[in-house]
Coordinates of C-alpha atoms in Angstrom, one line a residue:
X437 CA -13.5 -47.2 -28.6
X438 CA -10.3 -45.7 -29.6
X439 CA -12.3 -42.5 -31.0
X440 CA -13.6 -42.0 -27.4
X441 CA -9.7 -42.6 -26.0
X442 CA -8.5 -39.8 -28.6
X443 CA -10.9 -37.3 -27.2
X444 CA -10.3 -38.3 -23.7
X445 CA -6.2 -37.5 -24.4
X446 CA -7.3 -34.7 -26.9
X447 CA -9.2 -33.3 -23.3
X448 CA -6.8 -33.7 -21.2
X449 CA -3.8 -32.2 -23.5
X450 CA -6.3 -29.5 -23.8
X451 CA -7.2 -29.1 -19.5
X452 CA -3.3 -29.3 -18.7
X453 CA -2.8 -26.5 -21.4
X454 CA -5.4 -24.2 -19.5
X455 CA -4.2 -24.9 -16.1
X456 CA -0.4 -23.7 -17.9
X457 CA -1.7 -20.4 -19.7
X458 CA -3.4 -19.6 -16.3
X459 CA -0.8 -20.6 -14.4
X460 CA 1.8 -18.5 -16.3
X461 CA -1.1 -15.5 -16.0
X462 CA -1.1 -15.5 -12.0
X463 CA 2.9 -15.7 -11.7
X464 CA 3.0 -12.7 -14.8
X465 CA 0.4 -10.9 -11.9
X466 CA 2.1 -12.0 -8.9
X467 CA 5.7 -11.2 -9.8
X468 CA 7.1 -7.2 -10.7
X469 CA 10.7 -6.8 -12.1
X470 CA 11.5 -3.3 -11.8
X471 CA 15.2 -2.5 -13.5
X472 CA 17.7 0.2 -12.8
X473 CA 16.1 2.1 -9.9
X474 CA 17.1 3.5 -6.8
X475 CA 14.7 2.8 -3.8
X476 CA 14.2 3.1 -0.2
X477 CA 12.5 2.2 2.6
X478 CA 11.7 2.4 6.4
X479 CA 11.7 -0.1 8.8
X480 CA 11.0 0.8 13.1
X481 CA 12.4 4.3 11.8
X482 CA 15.8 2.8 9.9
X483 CA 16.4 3.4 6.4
X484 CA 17.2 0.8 3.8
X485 CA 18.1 1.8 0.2
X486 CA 18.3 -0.6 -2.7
X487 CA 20.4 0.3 -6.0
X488 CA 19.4 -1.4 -9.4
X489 CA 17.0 -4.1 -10.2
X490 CA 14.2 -5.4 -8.0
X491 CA 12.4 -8.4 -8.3
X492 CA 8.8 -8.6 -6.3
X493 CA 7.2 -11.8 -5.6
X494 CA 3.5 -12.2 -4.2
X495 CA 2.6 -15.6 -2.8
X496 CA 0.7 -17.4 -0.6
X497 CA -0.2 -13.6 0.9
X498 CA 3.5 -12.9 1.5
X499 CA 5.5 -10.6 -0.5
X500 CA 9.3 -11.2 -1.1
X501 CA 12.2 -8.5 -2.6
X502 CA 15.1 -10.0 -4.5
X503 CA 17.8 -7.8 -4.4
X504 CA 21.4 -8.8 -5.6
X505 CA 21.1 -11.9 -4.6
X506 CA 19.2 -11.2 -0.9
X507 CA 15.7 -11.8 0.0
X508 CA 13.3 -9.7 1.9
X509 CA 9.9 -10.5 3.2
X510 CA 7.9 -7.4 3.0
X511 CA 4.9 -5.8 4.6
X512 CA 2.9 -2.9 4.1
X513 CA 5.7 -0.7 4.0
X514 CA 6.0 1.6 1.3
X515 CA 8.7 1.1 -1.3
X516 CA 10.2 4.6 -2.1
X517 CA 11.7 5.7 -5.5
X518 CA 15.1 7.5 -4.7
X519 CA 15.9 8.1 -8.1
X520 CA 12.1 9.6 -9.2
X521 CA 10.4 12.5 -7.2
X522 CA 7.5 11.5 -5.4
X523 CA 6.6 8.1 -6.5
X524 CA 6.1 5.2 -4.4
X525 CA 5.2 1.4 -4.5
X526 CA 3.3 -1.1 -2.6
X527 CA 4.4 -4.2 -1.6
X528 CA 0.6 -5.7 -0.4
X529 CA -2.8 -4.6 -1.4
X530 CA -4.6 -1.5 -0.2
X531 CA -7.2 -0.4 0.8
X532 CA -8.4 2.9 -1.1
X533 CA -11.1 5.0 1.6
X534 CA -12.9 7.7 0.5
X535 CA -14.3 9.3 3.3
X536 CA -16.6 12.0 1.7
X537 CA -18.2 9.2 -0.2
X538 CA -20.1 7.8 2.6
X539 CA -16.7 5.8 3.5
X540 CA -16.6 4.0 -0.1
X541 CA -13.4 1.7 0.5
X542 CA -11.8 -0.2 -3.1
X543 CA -9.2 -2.0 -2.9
X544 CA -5.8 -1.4 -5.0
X545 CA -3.5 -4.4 -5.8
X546 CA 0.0 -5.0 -4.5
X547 CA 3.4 -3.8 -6.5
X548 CA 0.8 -0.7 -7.6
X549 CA 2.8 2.7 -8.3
X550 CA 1.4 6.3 -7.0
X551 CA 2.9 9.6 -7.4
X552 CA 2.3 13.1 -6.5
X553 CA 2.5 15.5 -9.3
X554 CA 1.4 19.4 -9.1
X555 CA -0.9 19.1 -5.8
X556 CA -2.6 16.0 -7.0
X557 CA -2.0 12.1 -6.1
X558 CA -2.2 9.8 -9.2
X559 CA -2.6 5.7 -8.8
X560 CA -0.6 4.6 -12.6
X561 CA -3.2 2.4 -13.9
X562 CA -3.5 2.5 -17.5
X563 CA -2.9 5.9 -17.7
X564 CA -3.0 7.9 -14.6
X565 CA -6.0 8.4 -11.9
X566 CA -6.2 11.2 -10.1
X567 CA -6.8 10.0 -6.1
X568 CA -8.5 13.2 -4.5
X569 CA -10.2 13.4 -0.9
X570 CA -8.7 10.0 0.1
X571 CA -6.5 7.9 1.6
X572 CA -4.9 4.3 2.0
X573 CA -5.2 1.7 4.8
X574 CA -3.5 -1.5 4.5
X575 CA -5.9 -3.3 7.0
X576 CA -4.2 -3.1 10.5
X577 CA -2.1 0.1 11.2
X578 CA -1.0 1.2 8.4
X579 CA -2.0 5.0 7.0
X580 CA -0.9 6.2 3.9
X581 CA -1.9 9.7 3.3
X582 CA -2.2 11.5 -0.6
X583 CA -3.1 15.1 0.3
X584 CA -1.6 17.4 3.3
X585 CA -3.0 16.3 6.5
X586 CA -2.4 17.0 10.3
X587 CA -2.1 14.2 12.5
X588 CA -2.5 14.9 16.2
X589 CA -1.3 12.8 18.6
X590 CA -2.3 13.9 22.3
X591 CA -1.4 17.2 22.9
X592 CA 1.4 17.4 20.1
X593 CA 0.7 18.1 16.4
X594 CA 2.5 17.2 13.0
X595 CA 2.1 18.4 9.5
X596 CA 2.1 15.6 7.0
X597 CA 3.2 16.4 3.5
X598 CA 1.4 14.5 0.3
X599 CA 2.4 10.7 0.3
X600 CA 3.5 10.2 3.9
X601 CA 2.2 7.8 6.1
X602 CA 1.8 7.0 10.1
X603 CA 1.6 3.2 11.9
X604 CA -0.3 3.4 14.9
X605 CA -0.2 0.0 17.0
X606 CA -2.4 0.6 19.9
X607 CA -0.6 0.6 23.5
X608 CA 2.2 0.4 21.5
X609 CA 3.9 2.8 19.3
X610 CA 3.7 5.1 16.7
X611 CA 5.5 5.8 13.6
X612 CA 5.2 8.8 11.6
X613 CA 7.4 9.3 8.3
X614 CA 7.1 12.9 6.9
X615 CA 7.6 12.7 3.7
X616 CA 8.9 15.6 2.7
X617 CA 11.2 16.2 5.5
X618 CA 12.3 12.5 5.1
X619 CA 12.1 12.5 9.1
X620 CA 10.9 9.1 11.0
X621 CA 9.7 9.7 14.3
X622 CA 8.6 6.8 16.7
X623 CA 6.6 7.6 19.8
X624 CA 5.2 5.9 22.6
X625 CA 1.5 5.3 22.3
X626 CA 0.1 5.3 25.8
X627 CA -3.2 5.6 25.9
X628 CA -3.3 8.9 23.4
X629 CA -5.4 9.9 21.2
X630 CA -4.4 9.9 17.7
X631 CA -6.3 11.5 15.5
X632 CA -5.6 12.3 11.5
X633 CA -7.4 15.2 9.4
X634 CA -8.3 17.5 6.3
X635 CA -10.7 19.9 5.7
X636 CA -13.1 17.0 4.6
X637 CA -12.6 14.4 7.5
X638 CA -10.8 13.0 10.5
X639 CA -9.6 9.4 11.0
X640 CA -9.1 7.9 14.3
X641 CA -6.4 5.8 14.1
X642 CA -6.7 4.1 17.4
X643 CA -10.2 2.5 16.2
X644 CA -9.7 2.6 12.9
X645 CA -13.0 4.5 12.0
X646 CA -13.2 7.6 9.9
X647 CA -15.6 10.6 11.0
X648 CA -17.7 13.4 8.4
X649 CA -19.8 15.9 10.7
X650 CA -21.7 13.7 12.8
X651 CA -21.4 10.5 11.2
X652 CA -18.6 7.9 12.1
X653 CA -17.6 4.8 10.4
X654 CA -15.6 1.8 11.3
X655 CA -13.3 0.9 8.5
X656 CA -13.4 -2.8 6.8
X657 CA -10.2 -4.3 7.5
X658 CA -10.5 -7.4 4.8
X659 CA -9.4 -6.0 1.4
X660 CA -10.3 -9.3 -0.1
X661 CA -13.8 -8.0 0.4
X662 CA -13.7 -4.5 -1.5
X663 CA -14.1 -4.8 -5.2
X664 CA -10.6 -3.5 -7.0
X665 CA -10.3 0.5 -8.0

């Protein structure tokens, strides 16, 4: 009797030790300290900048900043290194589209790093991946473009340089951020179309689908379905 009590408390010890290591795993993977950086960020076309340490929290699908003491609640914003050229983090998962791939979507976690680097996008994943023909979606309105790209909104045209990114709400507005320029523009969306392209594809950001030659395709909005990058 007592034999079968010791391995009943030797079971338990043992179940409450793997719920701790696992436990202790998802926090490690749900929470980014990045030290001695200078960032910045958009919101509705105003800039925030951050100087020193950031801490990044993932949980319960919302994403929090600590900074000196303040908290943020984040969205799909992009988190801009001031300090580094072209580098840029994510506060939420994305969605990687590759359009010339037959529309092959992955998904990319949240606090993942990208920077542009001699004409080429790279996603810092052991190493570095090179991220060609593509682009990121975070699900609802967010575009986050990796290679030079014209988006076209009505009648008016803009020139988007490598790691900018657009927010169309439809019947709403639309905000652009041109990288390169470091210019934020909002405009009213009234009914326009809005239309994004390369050489290799166009996206309509208005239904959210992406079009090669003749062939269209509605993108898939859940990134918990797409298997990770």
């Amino acid at each position: 009797m007592k034999k079968h009590k010791v391995i009943a408390i030797v079971a338990v010890l043992l179940f409450m030790s793997i719920l701790l290591v696992v436990g202790l795993l998802l926090n490690r993977l749900n929470t980014t300290k990045i030290e001695e950086h200078s960032f910045y960020q958009y919101f509705m076309g105003r800039k925030f900048e951050y100087k020193g340490g950031l801490k990044l929290t993932r949980k319960n699908d919302i994403t929090e900043l600590t900074f000196q003491d303040t908290q943020v609640q984040l969205d799909s914003t992009p988190v801009y290194y001031a300090d580094i050229e072209n580098k840029v983090l994510f506060p939420e998962d994305m969605a990687l589209v590759f359009p010339s791939q037959n529309g092959l979507m992955y998904k990319i976690d949240h606090f993942s790093n990208l920077f542009f680097e001699t004409e080429t996008t790279y996603l810092e994943k052991e190493g570095r991946t090179a991220l060609k023909n593509a682009f990121l979606f975070d699900g609802q309105d967010l575009y986050f473009f990796l290679e030079k790209t014209t988006l076209k909104v009505g009648e008016e045209q803009y020139e988007l340089s490598p790691l900018s990114y657009v927010i169309c709400s439809y019947q709403d507005t639309i905000e652009i951020y041109q990288k390169e320029q470091d210019k934020y523009t909002i405009l009213e969306n009234k009914s326009k179309e809005v239309f994004a392209s390369t050489s290799e594809y166009t996206i309509n950001l208005n239904t959210d689908s992406i079009q090669m030659g003749e062939q269209q395709q509605l993108l898939i909005k859940n990134k918990d379905k797409l298997q990770n990058f």
